[in-house]
Amino acid sequence: MTGECPTQVMPAGDLAIAAAARVLGEGGLVAFPTETVYGLGADAGNGEAVARIYEAKGRPSFNPLITHVLDAAAARRLARFDPAAERLVSTFWPGPLTLVLPKAPNCAVAELATAGLDTIAVRVPSHGVARAIMAAFGGPIVAPSANRSGHVSPTTAAHVLGDLGGRIDLIVDGGPAPMGLESTIIACVDAPVLLRPGALARARIEQVVTLKAGAGVRASDNEGAVIAPGGLASHYAPRARLRLDATSLYSGEALLAFGREGIAGADRAVLTLNLSTRGDLIEAAANFFSHLRTLDTCGAATIAVMPIPHAGLGEAINDRLERAAAPR
Ligand code: AMP
Ligand code: MG
């Protein structure tokens, strides 16, 4: 972890809202209350800001994050809504309902925020402080729960400070989160399916749409792997074979490089992309999924991957590389 930075705590109000918007604009991290739990926010369009969320939370893997916007119109610029999704949001937004939807073609959210998936989780919160910060910032904000990975979700500013103090820039204290439970997550990719039970009861959802039976048991701390009912990808999987910890390159291979050093035969690569020439793991995380996607479509059957250090975000990068390399 690069770790320590002073964490400011400000009571919700005009000063705090302006400070939050400024920090977000500079790529920093701001915790703020929503009606469900406290979220840890970053500029959704800034890959390095998103990488800092994983670093601050100490997540050992890149799980996709929920993108927060002010209204359904803003959500429609990020995702494709089917009729069931439209019915759900006209009934329950703003509020504690998250939808997982197919990404829109020009979705302005960093690839890392969706962990390389073709789907995106979106929500319109109702909490006044969250909405004021979103309005002042003026763009989509990704915000997972503001806790260290594996810890319970925080419902007060004091919880956030205890868990993330020294690791984030600002906490806006707007009192206890009213519901104290995470949002309910429904995927509308094909038939609507419950991915995570939460603050909006299943029975209320079923008054509006029919839910496919059987899905939706998730790790209790919400930080675990994404479950993948019928047709939903659980993690990004390239078509090309991945060869990890490569120290030389065979002809016909593409190269995912890291750092300044070269490897033998690198000049033969079909295409080379470097995660971070200066060896910065935040930059590497921000580039990871988009570089992998580009190399996957360059025609090479194999992508050779140079060794990535395991420190800090390197753990999450290596976790994703191992999954992507696993035989299918
Ligand atoms: P949190 O923000 O901490 O409440 O957790 C967000 C939850 O949303 C995690 O459990 C993620 O796995 C889930 N999630 C976010 N995006 C997607 C997606 N595209 N597909 C499936 N699940 C998702
Ligand atoms: Mg969480």
Tab-separated table of C-alpha atoms and ligand atoms in Angstrom:
chain	number	residue	atom	x	y	z
A	1	MET	CA	0.000	0.000	0.000
A	2	THR	CA	1.201	3.527	-0.698
A	3	GLY	CA	-0.974	4.223	2.306
A	4	GLU	CA	-0.811	7.187	4.564
A	5	CYS	CA	-2.532	10.467	3.801
A	6	PRO	CA	-4.287	12.755	6.315
A	7	THR	CA	-8.048	12.169	6.298
A	8	GLN	CA	-10.194	15.264	6.791
A	9	VAL	CA	-13.645	14.912	8.384
A	10	MET	CA	-16.152	17.694	7.587
A	11	PRO	CA	-19.777	18.047	8.697
A	12	ALA	CA	-22.183	17.942	5.738
A	13	GLY	CA	-22.855	21.457	4.427
A	14	ASP	CA	-21.852	23.810	1.629
A	15	LEU	CA	-18.150	23.793	2.535
A	16	ALA	CA	-17.979	19.991	2.672
A	17	ILE	CA	-19.903	19.590	-0.595
A	18	ALA	CA	-17.521	21.969	-2.393
A	19	ALA	CA	-14.488	20.220	-0.873
A	20	ALA	CA	-15.839	16.813	-1.899
A	21	ALA	CA	-16.349	17.943	-5.499
A	22	ARG	CA	-12.815	19.379	-5.578
A	23	VAL	CA	-11.213	16.202	-4.173
A	24	LEU	CA	-13.156	14.021	-6.628
A	25	GLY	CA	-12.088	16.260	-9.512
A	26	GLU	CA	-8.452	15.800	-8.488
A	27	GLY	CA	-8.765	12.006	-8.516
A	28	GLY	CA	-9.034	11.655	-4.728
A	29	LEU	CA	-11.314	9.578	-2.494
A	30	VAL	CA	-14.313	10.904	-0.540
A	31	ALA	CA	-16.536	8.920	1.834
A	32	PHE	CA	-20.123	10.170	2.079
A	33	PRO	CA	-23.459	8.979	3.435
A	34	THR	CA	-26.118	7.420	1.251
A	35	GLU	CA	-29.495	6.093	2.391
A	36	THR	CA	-27.999	2.564	2.499
A	37	VAL	CA	-24.463	2.764	3.989
A	38	TYR	CA	-21.474	5.124	3.674
A	39	GLY	CA	-19.895	4.925	0.225
A	40	LEU	CA	-16.265	5.484	-0.760
A	41	GLY	CA	-16.495	7.675	-3.854
A	42	ALA	CA	-14.146	8.339	-6.762
A	43	ASP	CA	-14.512	9.893	-10.237
A	44	ALA	CA	-15.918	6.988	-12.276
A	45	GLY	CA	-14.236	8.242	-15.431
A	46	ASN	CA	-10.731	8.329	-13.916
A	47	GLY	CA	-9.079	4.893	-13.924
A	48	GLU	CA	-6.340	5.865	-11.463
A	49	ALA	CA	-8.897	7.279	-9.021
A	50	VAL	CA	-10.815	3.997	-9.274
A	51	ALA	CA	-7.577	2.065	-8.663
A	52	ARG	CA	-7.085	4.065	-5.444
A	53	ILE	CA	-10.421	2.724	-4.163
A	54	TYR	CA	-9.182	-0.867	-4.425
A	55	GLU	CA	-5.929	0.158	-2.784
A	56	ALA	CA	-7.636	1.965	0.114
A	57	LYS	CA	-10.034	-0.941	0.702
A	58	GLY	CA	-7.233	-3.475	0.421
A	59	ARG	CA	-9.320	-5.595	-1.930
A	60	PRO	CA	-7.338	-8.647	-3.014
A	61	SER	CA	-9.301	-8.743	-6.277
A	62	PHE	CA	-10.936	-6.256	-8.667
A	63	ASN	CA	-14.670	-6.695	-8.088
A	64	PRO	CA	-16.905	-4.442	-10.161
A	65	LEU	CA	-18.179	-1.304	-8.403
A	66	ILE	CA	-21.545	0.465	-8.366
A	67	THR	CA	-21.712	3.711	-10.358
A	68	HIS	CA	-23.875	6.421	-8.789
A	69	VAL	CA	-25.691	9.049	-10.878
A	70	LEU	CA	-28.333	11.735	-10.234
A	71	ASP	CA	-31.164	10.393	-12.366
A	72	ALA	CA	-32.312	7.758	-14.824
A	73	ALA	CA	-31.382	9.985	-17.787
A	74	ALA	CA	-27.743	9.975	-16.644
A	75	ALA	CA	-27.902	6.198	-16.113
A	76	ARG	CA	-29.205	5.709	-19.673
A	77	ARG	CA	-26.008	7.312	-20.991
A	78	LEU	CA	-24.032	4.518	-19.272
A	79	ALA	CA	-26.226	1.451	-19.696
A	80	ARG	CA	-28.919	-0.132	-21.874
A	81	PHE	CA	-32.330	-0.427	-20.212
A	82	ASP	CA	-34.837	-3.107	-21.191
A	83	PRO	CA	-38.561	-2.681	-20.350
A	84	ALA	CA	-38.200	-4.489	-16.993
A	85	ALA	CA	-35.352	-2.155	-16.010
A	86	GLU	CA	-37.447	0.863	-17.017
A	87	ARG	CA	-40.337	-0.330	-14.855
A	88	LEU	CA	-38.040	-0.898	-11.888
A	89	VAL	CA	-36.390	2.506	-12.015
A	90	SER	CA	-39.624	4.413	-12.545
A	91	THR	CA	-40.909	2.782	-9.338
A	92	PHE	CA	-37.801	2.630	-7.125
A	93	TRP	CA	-35.353	5.410	-8.147
A	94	PRO	CA	-34.065	7.356	-6.375
A	95	GLY	CA	-33.573	4.650	-3.760
A	96	PRO	CA	-31.750	1.508	-2.595
A	97	LEU	CA	-31.983	-0.455	-5.854
A	98	THR	CA	-28.905	-1.196	-7.994
A	99	LEU	CA	-29.342	-2.506	-11.530
A	100	VAL	CA	-26.735	-4.534	-13.419
A	101	LEU	CA	-27.264	-3.746	-17.113
A	102	PRO	CA	-25.406	-4.122	-20.430
A	103	LYS	CA	-22.908	-1.269	-20.827
A	104	ALA	CA	-23.839	1.426	-23.331
A	105	PRO	CA	-21.510	1.694	-26.365
A	106	ASN	CA	-19.872	4.972	-25.265
A	107	CYS	CA	-20.065	4.340	-21.525
A	108	ALA	CA	-17.827	6.987	-19.907
A	109	VAL	CA	-16.867	4.803	-16.941
A	110	ALA	CA	-13.326	3.474	-16.491
A	111	GLU	CA	-12.900	-0.157	-17.538
A	112	LEU	CA	-11.471	-0.928	-14.082
A	113	ALA	CA	-14.733	0.152	-12.377
A	114	THR	CA	-16.596	-2.637	-14.163
A	115	ALA	CA	-13.634	-5.039	-13.862
A	116	GLY	CA	-13.588	-5.434	-17.622
A	117	LEU	CA	-17.159	-6.775	-17.801
A	118	ASP	CA	-19.666	-5.843	-20.521
A	119	THR	CA	-22.183	-5.034	-17.778
A	120	ILE	CA	-22.339	-2.119	-15.366
A	121	ALA	CA	-23.999	-1.700	-11.958
A	122	VAL	CA	-25.834	1.653	-11.604
A	123	ARG	CA	-27.844	3.321	-8.872
A	124	VAL	CA	-29.561	6.649	-8.187
A	125	PRO	CA	-29.305	7.368	-4.447
A	126	SER	CA	-31.935	9.441	-2.617
A	127	HIS	CA	-29.771	10.761	0.238
A	128	GLY	CA	-29.530	14.572	0.176
A	129	VAL	CA	-25.792	14.696	0.922
A	130	ALA	CA	-24.915	12.096	-1.715
A	131	ARG	CA	-27.054	13.970	-4.254
A	132	ALA	CA	-25.510	17.345	-3.411
A	133	ILE	CA	-22.005	15.906	-3.891
A	134	MET	CA	-22.996	14.314	-7.210
A	135	ALA	CA	-24.559	17.591	-8.407
A	136	ALA	CA	-21.497	19.628	-7.403
A	137	PHE	CA	-19.096	17.146	-8.991
A	138	GLY	CA	-21.183	16.835	-12.135
A	139	GLY	CA	-20.361	13.309	-13.273
A	140	PRO	CA	-20.791	9.634	-12.364
A	141	ILE	CA	-19.202	8.540	-9.071
A	142	VAL	CA	-18.201	4.958	-8.287
A	143	ALA	CA	-18.752	4.139	-4.643
A	144	PRO	CA	-18.419	0.754	-2.964
A	145	SER	CA	-19.089	0.576	0.772
A	146	ALA	CA	-16.500	2.650	2.667
A	147	ASN	CA	-14.887	-0.195	4.618
A	148	ARG	CA	-11.715	-2.270	4.429
A	149	SER	CA	-12.204	-5.462	2.456
A	150	GLY	CA	-13.837	-8.147	4.600
A	151	HIS	CA	-15.081	-5.683	7.236
A	152	VAL	CA	-18.737	-4.787	7.707
A	153	SER	CA	-20.272	-1.865	5.815
A	154	PRO	CA	-20.063	1.445	7.720
A	155	THR	CA	-23.191	3.324	8.722
A	156	THR	CA	-21.534	6.315	10.451
A	157	ALA	CA	-18.640	8.671	9.694
A	158	ALA	CA	-16.893	7.333	12.823
A	159	HIS	CA	-16.991	3.785	11.393
A	160	VAL	CA	-15.409	5.053	8.183
A	161	LEU	CA	-12.706	6.952	10.050
A	162	GLY	CA	-11.897	3.905	12.174
A	163	ASP	CA	-11.576	1.674	9.129
A	164	LEU	CA	-10.130	3.969	6.439
A	165	GLY	CA	-8.590	6.885	8.383
A	166	GLY	CA	-5.195	7.722	6.879
A	167	ARG	CA	-6.087	5.989	3.586
A	168	ILE	CA	-8.628	8.405	2.040
A	169	ASP	CA	-8.782	12.193	1.572
A	170	LEU	CA	-12.131	13.255	3.018
A	171	ILE	CA	-15.107	11.997	5.004
A	172	VAL	CA	-18.345	14.006	4.799
A	173	ASP	CA	-20.274	13.406	8.026
A	174	GLY	CA	-23.995	13.489	7.344
A	175	GLY	CA	-25.093	11.499	10.399
A	176	PRO	CA	-26.003	7.812	10.449
A	177	ALA	CA	-27.000	6.185	7.136
A	178	PRO	CA	-30.808	5.838	7.457
A	179	MET	CA	-31.229	2.252	6.238
A	180	GLY	CA	-27.975	0.692	7.352
A	181	LEU	CA	-28.236	-2.067	4.741
A	182	GLU	CA	-26.698	-2.307	1.265
A	183	SER	CA	-28.763	-1.757	-1.868
A	184	THR	CA	-30.623	-4.656	-3.427
A	185	ILE	CA	-28.976	-5.679	-6.707
A	186	ILE	CA	-31.042	-6.889	-9.675
A	187	ALA	CA	-29.503	-7.832	-13.016
A	188	CYS	CA	-31.614	-6.970	-16.072
A	189	VAL	CA	-29.377	-8.500	-18.715
A	190	ASP	CA	-31.859	-11.149	-19.726
A	191	ALA	CA	-34.708	-12.213	-17.381
A	192	PRO	CA	-34.477	-10.092	-14.191
A	193	VAL	CA	-32.594	-11.893	-11.443
A	194	LEU	CA	-31.770	-11.014	-7.824
A	195	LEU	CA	-27.988	-10.825	-7.333
A	196	ARG	CA	-27.912	-9.481	-3.782
A	197	PRO	CA	-30.721	-9.102	-1.250
A	198	GLY	CA	-30.657	-5.684	0.390
A	199	ALA	CA	-32.577	-2.667	1.614
A	200	LEU	CA	-35.363	-3.000	-0.963
A	201	ALA	CA	-37.385	-6.146	-0.197
A	202	ARG	CA	-37.712	-8.825	-2.851
A	203	ALA	CA	-41.506	-8.848	-2.395
A	204	ARG	CA	-41.728	-5.181	-3.400
A	205	ILE	CA	-39.649	-5.839	-6.496
A	206	GLU	CA	-41.875	-8.759	-7.431
A	207	GLN	CA	-44.877	-6.433	-7.498
A	208	VAL	CA	-43.210	-4.758	-10.499
A	209	VAL	CA	-41.305	-7.532	-12.331
A	210	THR	CA	-41.129	-11.321	-12.208
A	211	LEU	CA	-37.772	-12.495	-10.860
A	212	LYS	CA	-36.127	-15.603	-12.236
A	213	ALA	CA	-36.008	-18.191	-9.448
A	214	GLY	CA	-32.918	-19.734	-7.960
A	215	ALA	CA	-30.183	-17.124	-8.171
A	216	GLY	CA	-28.791	-14.704	-5.688
A	217	VAL	CA	-26.857	-16.177	-2.804
A	218	ARG	CA	-23.775	-14.075	-2.327
A	219	ALA	CA	-20.889	-14.046	0.126
A	220	SER	CA	-22.211	-12.354	3.262
A	221	ASP	CA	-19.580	-9.608	3.379
A	222	ASN	CA	-20.300	-8.561	-0.234
A	223	GLU	CA	-16.606	-8.390	-0.994
A	224	GLY	CA	-16.377	-11.862	-2.476
A	225	ALA	CA	-16.529	-13.042	-6.042
A	226	VAL	CA	-19.345	-11.889	-8.298
A	227	ILE	CA	-21.926	-14.597	-8.731
A	228	ALA	CA	-22.946	-15.278	-12.274
A	229	PRO	CA	-26.440	-16.620	-12.825
A	230	GLY	CA	-27.571	-17.569	-16.337
A	231	GLY	CA	-25.470	-15.885	-18.963
A	232	LEU	CA	-23.884	-13.202	-16.740
A	233	ALA	CA	-20.095	-13.227	-16.873
A	234	SER	CA	-18.502	-13.442	-13.438
A	235	HIS	CA	-15.150	-12.099	-14.550
A	236	TYR	CA	-13.441	-10.836	-17.653
A	237	ALA	CA	-12.097	-13.717	-19.759
A	238	PRO	CA	-9.957	-13.063	-22.847
A	239	ARG	CA	-10.204	-15.345	-25.895
A	240	ALA	CA	-6.422	-15.518	-26.265
A	241	ARG	CA	-4.347	-17.820	-24.076
A	242	LEU	CA	-2.366	-16.026	-21.347
A	243	ARG	CA	1.248	-17.010	-20.577
A	244	LEU	CA	2.147	-15.505	-17.191
A	245	ASP	CA	5.545	-14.462	-15.775
A	246	ALA	CA	7.056	-14.477	-19.262
A	247	THR	CA	10.807	-13.776	-19.365
A	248	SER	CA	11.120	-14.105	-23.142
A	249	LEU	CA	8.769	-13.820	-26.087
A	250	TYR	CA	7.933	-16.453	-28.729
A	251	SER	CA	7.072	-15.372	-32.249
A	252	GLY	CA	3.389	-14.718	-32.854
A	253	GLU	CA	2.749	-13.610	-29.281
A	254	ALA	CA	1.424	-10.261	-28.059
A	255	LEU	CA	3.089	-8.735	-24.991
A	256	LEU	CA	1.593	-7.200	-21.860
A	257	ALA	CA	4.625	-5.442	-20.392
A	258	PHE	CA	5.323	-3.824	-17.036
A	259	GLY	CA	8.142	-1.461	-16.095
A	260	ARG	CA	11.158	-0.244	-18.008
A	261	GLU	CA	13.010	-3.561	-18.501
A	262	GLY	CA	12.627	-5.413	-21.779
A	263	ILE	CA	12.496	-9.184	-22.293
A	264	ALA	CA	14.246	-11.297	-24.916
A	265	GLY	CA	12.432	-11.335	-28.241
A	266	ALA	CA	10.127	-8.414	-27.323
A	267	ASP	CA	10.760	-6.799	-30.716
A	268	ARG	CA	8.954	-9.765	-32.331
A	269	ALA	CA	5.667	-9.024	-30.517
A	270	VAL	CA	2.530	-8.740	-32.655
A	271	LEU	CA	1.612	-5.839	-30.353
A	272	THR	CA	3.099	-4.590	-27.072
A	273	LEU	CA	1.238	-2.581	-24.457
A	274	ASN	CA	2.861	-1.511	-21.193
A	275	LEU	CA	0.767	-1.369	-18.004
A	276	SER	CA	3.136	1.222	-16.538
A	277	THR	CA	6.598	1.994	-17.869
A	278	ARG	CA	7.454	3.694	-14.554
A	279	GLY	CA	6.413	0.581	-12.645
A	280	ASP	CA	3.485	2.272	-10.855
A	281	LEU	CA	0.845	-0.235	-9.739
A	282	ILE	CA	-1.959	2.390	-9.576
A	283	GLU	CA	-1.317	3.242	-13.234
A	284	ALA	CA	-1.023	-0.464	-14.044
A	285	ALA	CA	-4.391	-1.230	-12.425
A	286	ALA	CA	-6.051	1.630	-14.298
A	287	ASN	CA	-4.720	0.283	-17.627
A	288	PHE	CA	-5.163	-3.414	-16.892
A	289	PHE	CA	-8.535	-4.352	-18.414
A	290	SER	CA	-8.356	-1.999	-21.396
A	291	HIS	CA	-4.843	-3.181	-22.344
A	292	LEU	CA	-5.883	-6.823	-22.007
A	293	ARG	CA	-8.907	-6.210	-24.240
A	294	THR	CA	-6.827	-4.470	-26.917
A	295	LEU	CA	-4.218	-7.244	-26.946
A	296	ASP	CA	-6.999	-9.829	-27.082
A	297	THR	CA	-8.308	-8.365	-30.343
A	298	CYS	CA	-4.929	-7.915	-32.097
A	299	GLY	CA	-4.973	-11.413	-33.610
A	300	ALA	CA	-2.283	-13.109	-31.474
A	301	ALA	CA	-3.300	-16.508	-30.090
A	302	THR	CA	-1.205	-15.977	-26.953
A	303	ILE	CA	-0.592	-12.942	-24.769
A	304	ALA	CA	2.687	-13.165	-22.855
A	305	VAL	CA	2.562	-11.265	-19.561
A	306	MET	CA	5.685	-9.986	-17.829
A	307	PRO	CA	5.960	-10.607	-14.062
A	308	ILE	CA	3.959	-8.105	-11.962
A	309	PRO	CA	5.114	-7.481	-8.365
A	310	HIS	CA	2.721	-8.778	-5.709
A	311	ALA	CA	2.891	-5.666	-3.478
A	312	GLY	CA	-0.107	-3.343	-3.094
A	313	LEU	CA	-2.467	-3.498	-6.079
A	314	GLY	CA	-0.165	-6.123	-7.624
A	315	GLU	CA	-2.055	-8.749	-5.612
A	316	ALA	CA	-5.359	-7.862	-7.289
A	317	ILE	CA	-3.727	-7.620	-10.738
A	318	ASN	CA	-2.129	-11.062	-10.317
A	319	ASP	CA	-5.428	-12.503	-9.059
A	320	ARG	CA	-7.175	-11.331	-12.233
A	321	LEU	CA	-4.326	-12.570	-14.440
A	322	GLU	CA	-4.510	-16.040	-12.872
A	323	ARG	CA	-8.276	-16.218	-13.434
A	324	ALA	CA	-7.909	-14.998	-17.013
A	325	ALA	CA	-5.201	-17.607	-17.617
A	326	ALA	CA	-7.178	-20.510	-16.140
A	327	PRO	CA	-8.178	-23.133	-18.724
A	328	ARG	CA	-11.843	-22.976	-19.739
B	1	AMP	P1	-20.722	-2.620	-2.651
B	1	AMP	O1	-20.543	-1.445	-3.561
B	1	AMP	O2	-19.609	-2.770	-1.661
B	1	AMP	O3	-22.079	-2.619	-2.029
B	1	AMP	O4	-20.644	-3.906	-3.572
B	1	AMP	C1	-21.013	-3.843	-4.918
B	1	AMP	C2	-21.587	-5.156	-5.346
B	1	AMP	O5	-22.097	-5.043	-6.685
B	1	AMP	C3	-20.559	-6.256	-5.364
B	1	AMP	O6	-21.084	-7.371	-4.710
B	1	AMP	C4	-20.347	-6.506	-6.841
B	1	AMP	O7	-19.963	-7.831	-7.076
B	1	AMP	C5	-21.702	-6.154	-7.448
B	1	AMP	N1	-21.581	-5.772	-8.872
B	1	AMP	C6	-21.124	-4.595	-9.336
B	1	AMP	N2	-21.071	-4.590	-10.701
B	1	AMP	C7	-21.517	-5.803	-11.108
B	1	AMP	C8	-21.695	-6.411	-12.384
B	1	AMP	N3	-21.388	-5.765	-13.530
B	1	AMP	N4	-22.155	-7.679	-12.419
B	1	AMP	C9	-22.468	-8.333	-11.271
B	1	AMP	N5	-22.318	-7.813	-10.027
B	1	AMP	C10	-21.849	-6.563	-9.934
B	2	MG	MG	-19.200	-3.653	0.405
